[in-house]
mmCIF file of N, CA, C and O in Angstrom:
data_model
loop_
_atom_site.group_PDB
_atom_site.id
_atom_site.type_symbol
_atom_site.label_atom_id
_atom_site.label_comp_id
_atom_site.label_asym_id
_atom_site.label_seq_id
_atom_site.Cartn_x
_atom_site.Cartn_y
_atom_site.Cartn_z
ATOM 1 N N GLY A 684 -93.335 -29.406 19.174
ATOM 2 C CA GLY A 684 -93.839 -28.418 20.395
ATOM 3 C C GLY A 684 -92.378 -27.548 20.200
ATOM 4 O O GLY A 684 -91.381 -28.211 19.579
ATOM 5 N N PRO A 685 -92.342 -26.180 21.256
ATOM 6 C CA PRO A 685 -91.412 -26.014 20.996
ATOM 7 C C PRO A 685 -90.526 -26.982 21.846
ATOM 8 O O PRO A 685 -89.008 -26.083 21.547
ATOM 9 N N ALA A 686 -90.760 -27.685 23.302
ATOM 10 C CA ALA A 686 -89.278 -28.347 23.658
ATOM 11 C C ALA A 686 -88.236 -29.359 22.027
ATOM 12 O O ALA A 686 -87.755 -29.242 22.606
ATOM 13 N N GLU A 687 -88.802 -29.893 21.823
ATOM 14 C CA GLU A 687 -88.771 -30.565 20.519
ATOM 15 C C GLU A 687 -87.960 -30.089 19.672
ATOM 16 O O GLU A 687 -87.365 -29.973 19.137
ATOM 17 N N ARG A 688 -88.061 -28.546 19.261
ATOM 18 C CA ARG A 688 -88.104 -27.838 18.396
ATOM 19 C C ARG A 688 -86.682 -27.395 19.259
ATOM 20 O O ARG A 688 -85.727 -26.978 18.319
ATOM 21 N N ALA A 689 -86.349 -26.849 20.230
ATOM 22 C CA ALA A 689 -85.031 -26.680 20.905
ATOM 23 C C ALA A 689 -84.268 -26.976 20.978
ATOM 24 O O ALA A 689 -82.839 -27.952 21.625
ATOM 25 N N GLY A 690 -84.680 -29.260 20.834
ATOM 26 C CA GLY A 690 -83.708 -30.372 21.115
ATOM 27 C C GLY A 690 -84.270 -30.867 22.033
ATOM 28 O O GLY A 690 -83.456 -31.833 22.264
ATOM 29 N N LEU A 691 -84.958 -30.550 23.160
ATOM 30 C CA LEU A 691 -85.317 -32.009 24.248
ATOM 31 C C LEU A 691 -86.167 -32.735 23.704
ATOM 32 O O LEU A 691 -86.203 -33.170 22.866
ATOM 33 N N ARG A 692 -86.637 -35.015 24.438
ATOM 34 C CA ARG A 692 -86.574 -34.759 23.244
ATOM 35 C C ARG A 692 -87.534 -36.096 24.573
ATOM 36 O O ARG A 692 -86.947 -36.089 25.883
ATOM 37 N N VAL A 693 -87.724 -36.967 24.072
ATOM 38 C CA VAL A 693 -88.486 -37.731 25.453
ATOM 39 C C VAL A 693 -88.116 -38.685 26.071
ATOM 40 O O VAL A 693 -86.947 -39.026 24.816
ATOM 41 N N GLY A 694 -88.004 -38.086 27.432
ATOM 42 C CA GLY A 694 -87.447 -39.339 28.062
ATOM 43 C C GLY A 694 -86.137 -38.567 29.101
ATOM 44 O O GLY A 694 -86.502 -38.803 30.015
ATOM 45 N N ASP A 695 -85.978 -37.589 28.343
ATOM 46 C CA ASP A 695 -85.267 -36.121 29.135
ATOM 47 C C ASP A 695 -85.772 -35.684 30.428
ATOM 48 O O ASP A 695 -87.267 -35.861 30.379
ATOM 49 N N VAL A 696 -85.002 -35.850 31.082
ATOM 50 C CA VAL A 696 -85.225 -35.662 32.680
ATOM 51 C C VAL A 696 -85.120 -34.077 33.305
ATOM 52 O O VAL A 696 -83.778 -34.204 32.810
ATOM 53 N N ILE A 697 -85.931 -32.598 33.272
ATOM 54 C CA ILE A 697 -85.534 -31.738 33.829
ATOM 55 C C ILE A 697 -84.993 -31.806 34.806
ATOM 56 O O ILE A 697 -86.003 -31.629 36.149
ATOM 57 N N VAL A 698 -83.684 -30.529 35.114
ATOM 58 C CA VAL A 698 -83.200 -31.249 36.329
ATOM 59 C C VAL A 698 -83.055 -29.287 36.478
ATOM 60 O O VAL A 698 -83.039 -28.797 37.742
ATOM 61 N N ARG A 699 -83.208 -28.216 35.952
ATOM 62 C CA ARG A 699 -82.821 -27.083 35.664
ATOM 63 C C ARG A 699 -83.858 -26.200 35.184
ATOM 64 O O ARG A 699 -83.815 -26.652 33.807
ATOM 65 N N CYS A 700 -84.844 -24.894 35.482
ATOM 66 C CA CYS A 700 -85.452 -24.389 34.555
ATOM 67 C C CYS A 700 -85.267 -23.045 35.197
ATOM 68 O O CYS A 700 -85.555 -22.644 35.851
ATOM 69 N N ASN A 701 -84.071 -22.324 34.389
ATOM 70 C CA ASN A 701 -83.994 -20.771 34.496
ATOM 71 C C ASN A 701 -83.098 -20.303 35.518
ATOM 72 O O ASN A 701 -83.152 -19.517 36.286
ATOM 73 N N GLY A 702 -82.047 -21.823 35.981
ATOM 74 C CA GLY A 702 -81.454 -21.894 36.479
ATOM 75 C C GLY A 702 -81.544 -22.050 38.551
ATOM 76 O O GLY A 702 -80.848 -22.507 39.804
ATOM 77 N N ARG A 703 -82.702 -22.861 37.881
ATOM 78 C CA ARG A 703 -83.868 -22.999 39.669
ATOM 79 C C ARG A 703 -83.652 -24.476 39.782
ATOM 80 O O ARG A 703 -84.072 -24.893 38.091
ATOM 81 N N ARG A 704 -82.887 -25.759 40.992
ATOM 82 C CA ARG A 704 -83.283 -26.901 40.550
ATOM 83 C C ARG A 704 -84.728 -27.384 40.641
ATOM 84 O O ARG A 704 -84.985 -26.755 41.754
ATOM 85 N N THR A 705 -84.881 -28.063 39.427
ATOM 86 C CA THR A 705 -86.163 -28.741 40.118
ATOM 87 C C THR A 705 -86.647 -30.160 40.104
ATOM 88 O O THR A 705 -85.816 -31.054 39.739
ATOM 89 N N ARG A 706 -87.420 -30.351 40.225
ATOM 90 C CA ARG A 706 -87.832 -31.921 41.092
ATOM 91 C C ARG A 706 -88.901 -32.671 40.782
ATOM 92 O O ARG A 706 -88.939 -33.501 40.738
ATOM 93 N N LEU A 707 -89.750 -31.686 40.774
ATOM 94 C CA LEU A 707 -91.515 -32.170 40.822
ATOM 95 C C LEU A 707 -91.415 -30.768 39.194
ATOM 96 O O LEU A 707 -91.338 -30.645 39.289
ATOM 97 N N LYS A 708 -93.020 -32.107 38.524
ATOM 98 C CA LYS A 708 -93.458 -31.037 37.451
ATOM 99 C C LYS A 708 -93.209 -29.776 37.475
ATOM 100 O O LYS A 708 -93.356 -29.200 37.877
ATOM 101 N N GLY A 709 -93.958 -29.918 38.527
ATOM 102 C CA GLY A 709 -94.613 -28.283 39.440
ATOM 103 C C GLY A 709 -93.680 -27.259 39.950
ATOM 104 O O GLY A 709 -93.824 -26.472 39.554
ATOM 105 N N ASP A 710 -92.475 -27.856 39.417
ATOM 106 C CA ASP A 710 -91.154 -27.068 39.726
ATOM 107 C C ASP A 710 -90.775 -25.733 38.240
ATOM 108 O O ASP A 710 -91.298 -24.550 38.295
ATOM 109 N N VAL A 711 -91.441 -26.659 37.317
ATOM 110 C CA VAL A 711 -91.554 -26.254 36.101
ATOM 111 C C VAL A 711 -91.976 -24.954 35.428
ATOM 112 O O VAL A 711 -92.305 -24.091 35.178
ATOM 113 N N LEU A 712 -93.691 -25.240 36.032
ATOM 114 C CA LEU A 712 -94.636 -25.357 35.505
ATOM 115 C C LEU A 712 -94.913 -24.087 36.782
ATOM 116 O O LEU A 712 -95.415 -22.718 35.745
ATOM 117 N N ARG A 713 -94.425 -23.549 37.986
ATOM 118 C CA ARG A 713 -93.951 -22.537 38.320
ATOM 119 C C ARG A 713 -92.946 -21.820 37.568
ATOM 120 O O ARG A 713 -93.915 -20.691 38.015
ATOM 121 N N GLU A 714 -92.241 -22.311 37.014
ATOM 122 C CA GLU A 714 -91.562 -21.167 36.374
ATOM 123 C C GLU A 714 -91.761 -20.284 34.683
ATOM 124 O O GLU A 714 -91.482 -19.467 34.146
ATOM 125 N N LEU A 715 -92.893 -21.812 34.492
ATOM 126 C CA LEU A 715 -93.585 -21.186 33.841
ATOM 127 C C LEU A 715 -94.999 -20.062 33.922
ATOM 128 O O LEU A 715 -95.069 -18.457 33.064
ATOM 129 N N GLY A 716 -95.160 -19.848 34.977
ATOM 130 C CA GLY A 716 -95.967 -18.680 35.550
ATOM 131 C C GLY A 716 -97.490 -19.210 35.079
ATOM 132 O O GLY A 716 -97.785 -20.363 34.399
ATOM 133 N N PRO A 717 -98.202 -17.944 36.102
ATOM 134 C CA PRO A 717 -100.056 -18.678 35.924
ATOM 135 C C PRO A 717 -100.600 -18.679 34.282
ATOM 136 O O PRO A 717 -100.898 -19.139 34.003
ATOM 137 N N VAL A 718 -99.672 -17.887 32.983
ATOM 138 C CA VAL A 718 -100.476 -17.863 32.019
ATOM 139 C C VAL A 718 -99.036 -17.789 31.524
ATOM 140 O O VAL A 718 -98.062 -16.670 31.581
ATOM 141 N N ALA A 719 -98.587 -18.439 30.962
ATOM 142 C CA ALA A 719 -97.741 -18.946 30.069
ATOM 143 C C ALA A 719 -98.466 -17.609 28.702
ATOM 144 O O ALA A 719 -98.660 -17.594 28.056
ATOM 145 N N GLN A 720 -96.661 -16.746 28.167
ATOM 146 C CA GLN A 720 -96.796 -15.740 27.128
ATOM 147 C C GLN A 720 -95.623 -16.639 25.789
ATOM 148 O O GLN A 720 -94.825 -16.869 25.995
ATOM 149 N N ALA A 721 -96.616 -16.962 25.065
ATOM 150 C CA ALA A 721 -95.942 -16.660 24.220
ATOM 151 C C ALA A 721 -94.879 -15.944 23.513
ATOM 152 O O ALA A 721 -94.643 -14.638 23.568
ATOM 153 N N GLY A 722 -94.075 -16.349 23.599
ATOM 154 C CA GLY A 722 -92.578 -16.148 23.500
ATOM 155 C C GLY A 722 -91.089 -15.548 24.312
ATOM 156 O O GLY A 722 -90.644 -15.221 24.331
ATOM 157 N N ARG A 723 -91.629 -16.275 25.285
ATOM 158 C CA ARG A 723 -91.845 -16.344 26.706
ATOM 159 C C ARG A 723 -90.763 -17.088 26.382
ATOM 160 O O ARG A 723 -90.925 -18.267 25.540
ATOM 161 N N ARG A 724 -89.180 -16.592 26.693
ATOM 162 C CA ARG A 724 -88.214 -18.675 26.713
ATOM 163 C C ARG A 724 -88.131 -18.729 28.352
ATOM 164 O O ARG A 724 -87.803 -18.372 29.730
ATOM 165 N N LEU A 725 -87.419 -20.302 27.482
ATOM 166 C CA LEU A 725 -87.026 -21.080 29.482
ATOM 167 C C LEU A 725 -85.724 -21.253 29.190
ATOM 168 O O LEU A 725 -85.752 -21.969 28.341
ATOM 169 N N ASN A 726 -84.354 -21.753 29.709
ATOM 170 C CA ASN A 726 -83.558 -22.292 29.267
ATOM 171 C C ASN A 726 -83.522 -23.456 30.925
ATOM 172 O O ASN A 726 -83.799 -23.379 32.309
ATOM 173 N N VAL A 727 -83.285 -24.707 30.272
ATOM 174 C CA VAL A 727 -84.052 -26.019 30.727
ATOM 175 C C VAL A 727 -82.624 -26.993 29.953
ATOM 176 O O VAL A 727 -81.618 -26.504 29.318
ATOM 177 N N GLN A 728 -81.915 -27.086 31.800
ATOM 178 C CA GLN A 728 -80.744 -28.248 31.362
ATOM 179 C C GLN A 728 -81.815 -29.699 31.879
ATOM 180 O O GLN A 728 -81.946 -30.045 33.160
ATOM 181 N N ALA A 729 -81.467 -30.452 30.439
ATOM 182 C CA ALA A 729 -81.681 -31.802 31.392
ATOM 183 C C ALA A 729 -80.800 -33.406 31.696
ATOM 184 O O ALA A 729 -79.914 -32.656 30.572
ATOM 185 N N LEU A 730 -81.224 -34.261 31.686
ATOM 186 C CA LEU A 730 -80.780 -35.174 32.047
ATOM 187 C C LEU A 730 -80.796 -35.896 31.152
ATOM 188 O O LEU A 730 -82.231 -36.710 30.596
ATOM 189 N N ARG A 731 -80.255 -36.095 29.890
ATOM 190 C CA ARG A 731 -79.998 -37.404 29.196
ATOM 191 C C ARG A 731 -79.236 -38.944 29.106
ATOM 192 O O ARG A 731 -78.812 -38.602 29.288
ATOM 193 N N TRP A 732 -80.742 -40.224 29.208
ATOM 194 C CA TRP A 732 -79.481 -41.502 28.926
ATOM 195 C C TRP A 732 -79.804 -41.692 28.129
ATOM 196 O O TRP A 732 -80.554 -41.557 26.646
ATOM 197 N N GLY A 733 -78.250 -42.169 27.833
ATOM 198 C CA GLY A 733 -78.301 -42.841 25.834
ATOM 199 C C GLY A 733 -77.481 -44.538 26.274
ATOM 200 O O GLY A 733 -78.312 -45.032 26.649
ATOM 201 N N LYS A 734 -77.088 -45.456 25.632
ATOM 202 C CA LYS A 734 -76.153 -45.929 25.469
ATOM 203 C C LYS A 734 -75.099 -46.628 26.893
ATOM 204 O O LYS A 734 -75.178 -47.825 27.160
ATOM 205 N N GLY A 735 -75.159 -45.400 27.459
ATOM 206 C CA GLY A 735 -73.894 -45.182 28.252
ATOM 207 C C GLY A 735 -74.640 -45.617 29.838
ATOM 208 O O GLY A 735 -76.109 -45.504 29.515
ATOM 209 N N ALA A 736 -73.727 -45.771 31.122
ATOM 210 C CA ALA A 736 -74.731 -45.864 31.939
ATOM 211 C C ALA A 736 -74.287 -44.442 32.912
ATOM 212 O O ALA A 736 -75.497 -44.692 33.259
ATOM 213 N N GLU A 737 -73.756 -43.513 32.263
ATOM 214 C CA GLU A 737 -74.377 -42.167 32.664
ATOM 215 C C GLU A 737 -74.088 -41.501 31.747
ATOM 216 O O GLU A 737 -74.484 -41.457 30.816
ATOM 217 N N PRO A 738 -75.803 -40.182 32.236
ATOM 218 C CA PRO A 738 -76.557 -39.872 31.454
ATOM 219 C C PRO A 738 -75.618 -38.840 31.189
ATOM 220 O O PRO A 738 -74.545 -38.273 31.864
ATOM 221 N N SER A 739 -76.701 -37.982 30.261
ATOM 222 C CA SER A 739 -75.278 -36.694 29.362
ATOM 223 C C SER A 739 -76.466 -34.904 29.996
ATOM 224 O O SER A 739 -78.147 -35.460 30.122
ATOM 225 N N ARG A 740 -75.365 -34.526 30.093
ATOM 226 C CA ARG A 740 -76.319 -33.330 30.504
ATOM 227 C C ARG A 740 -76.967 -31.894 28.871
ATOM 228 O O ARG A 740 -75.339 -32.066 28.618
ATOM 229 N N VAL A 741 -78.558 -31.721 28.571
ATOM 230 C CA VAL A 741 -78.281 -31.587 28.155
ATOM 231 C C VAL A 741 -78.766 -30.320 28.570
ATOM 232 O O VAL A 741 -79.195 -29.605 29.112
ATOM 233 N N GLN A 742 -77.937 -28.655 27.381
ATOM 234 C CA GLN A 742 -78.474 -27.460 27.370
ATOM 235 C C GLN A 742 -79.773 -26.863 27.113
ATOM 236 O O GLN A 742 -79.167 -27.084 25.772
ATOM 237 N N VAL A 743 -81.144 -26.685 26.201
ATOM 238 C CA VAL A 743 -81.612 -25.747 25.702
ATOM 239 C C VAL A 743 -82.260 -24.436 25.392
ATOM 240 O O VAL A 743 -82.784 -24.515 27.713
ATOM 241 N N SER A 744 -81.823 -24.296 24.948
ATOM 242 C CA SER A 744 -83.363 -22.553 25.591
ATOM 243 C C SER A 744 -84.440 -22.872 24.276
ATOM 244 O O SER A 744 -84.844 -23.006 23.401
ATOM 245 N N VAL A 745 -86.075 -22.849 25.279
ATOM 246 C CA VAL A 745 -87.584 -23.559 24.207
ATOM 247 C C VAL A 745 -88.251 -21.953 24.296
ATOM 248 O O VAL A 745 -88.384 -21.239 25.744
ATOM 249 N N GLU A 746 -88.285 -22.196 23.273
ATOM 250 C CA GLU A 746 -89.375 -20.463 22.833
ATOM 251 C C GLU A 746 -90.599 -20.821 23.393
ATOM 252 O O GLU A 746 -91.120 -21.870 22.585
ATOM 253 N N LEU A 747 -91.454 -20.369 23.699
ATOM 254 C CA LEU A 747 -92.778 -20.860 23.945
ATOM 255 C C LEU A 747 -93.539 -20.618 22.667
ATOM 256 O O LEU A 747 -93.507 -19.389 22.163
ATOM 257 N N GLY A 748 -94.202 -21.382 22.712
ATOM 258 C CA GLY A 748 -95.282 -20.764 21.395
ATOM 259 C C GLY A 748 -96.623 -20.669 21.435
ATOM 260 O O GLY A 748 -97.521 -20.305 23.148
ATOM 261 N N LYS A 749 -97.842 -20.321 21.028
ATOM 262 C CA LYS A 749 -99.210 -19.898 21.452
ATOM 263 C C LYS A 749 -99.903 -21.284 21.470
ATOM 264 O O LYS A 749 -98.833 -22.213 21.272
ATOM 265 N N ARG A 750 -100.548 -20.931 22.517
ATOM 266 C CA ARG A 750 -102.004 -22.310 23.262
ATOM 267 C C ARG A 750 -102.692 -22.612 21.698
ATOM 268 O O ARG A 750 -102.652 -21.900 21.023
#
């Protein structure tokens, strides 16, 4: 999907969406708005855990596709 094409992976934890801090799934959904429109962009910052003890920060821009 769009998130995968932008570079997000399963297990990434979204911590910011369009510059706003996110704590809950609802925070991300609120950024999408009541009706997500194809072509709209979300700037996302996520934490990604690898082999080390500390996560790395990942920044991507996700373009929404059609449903």
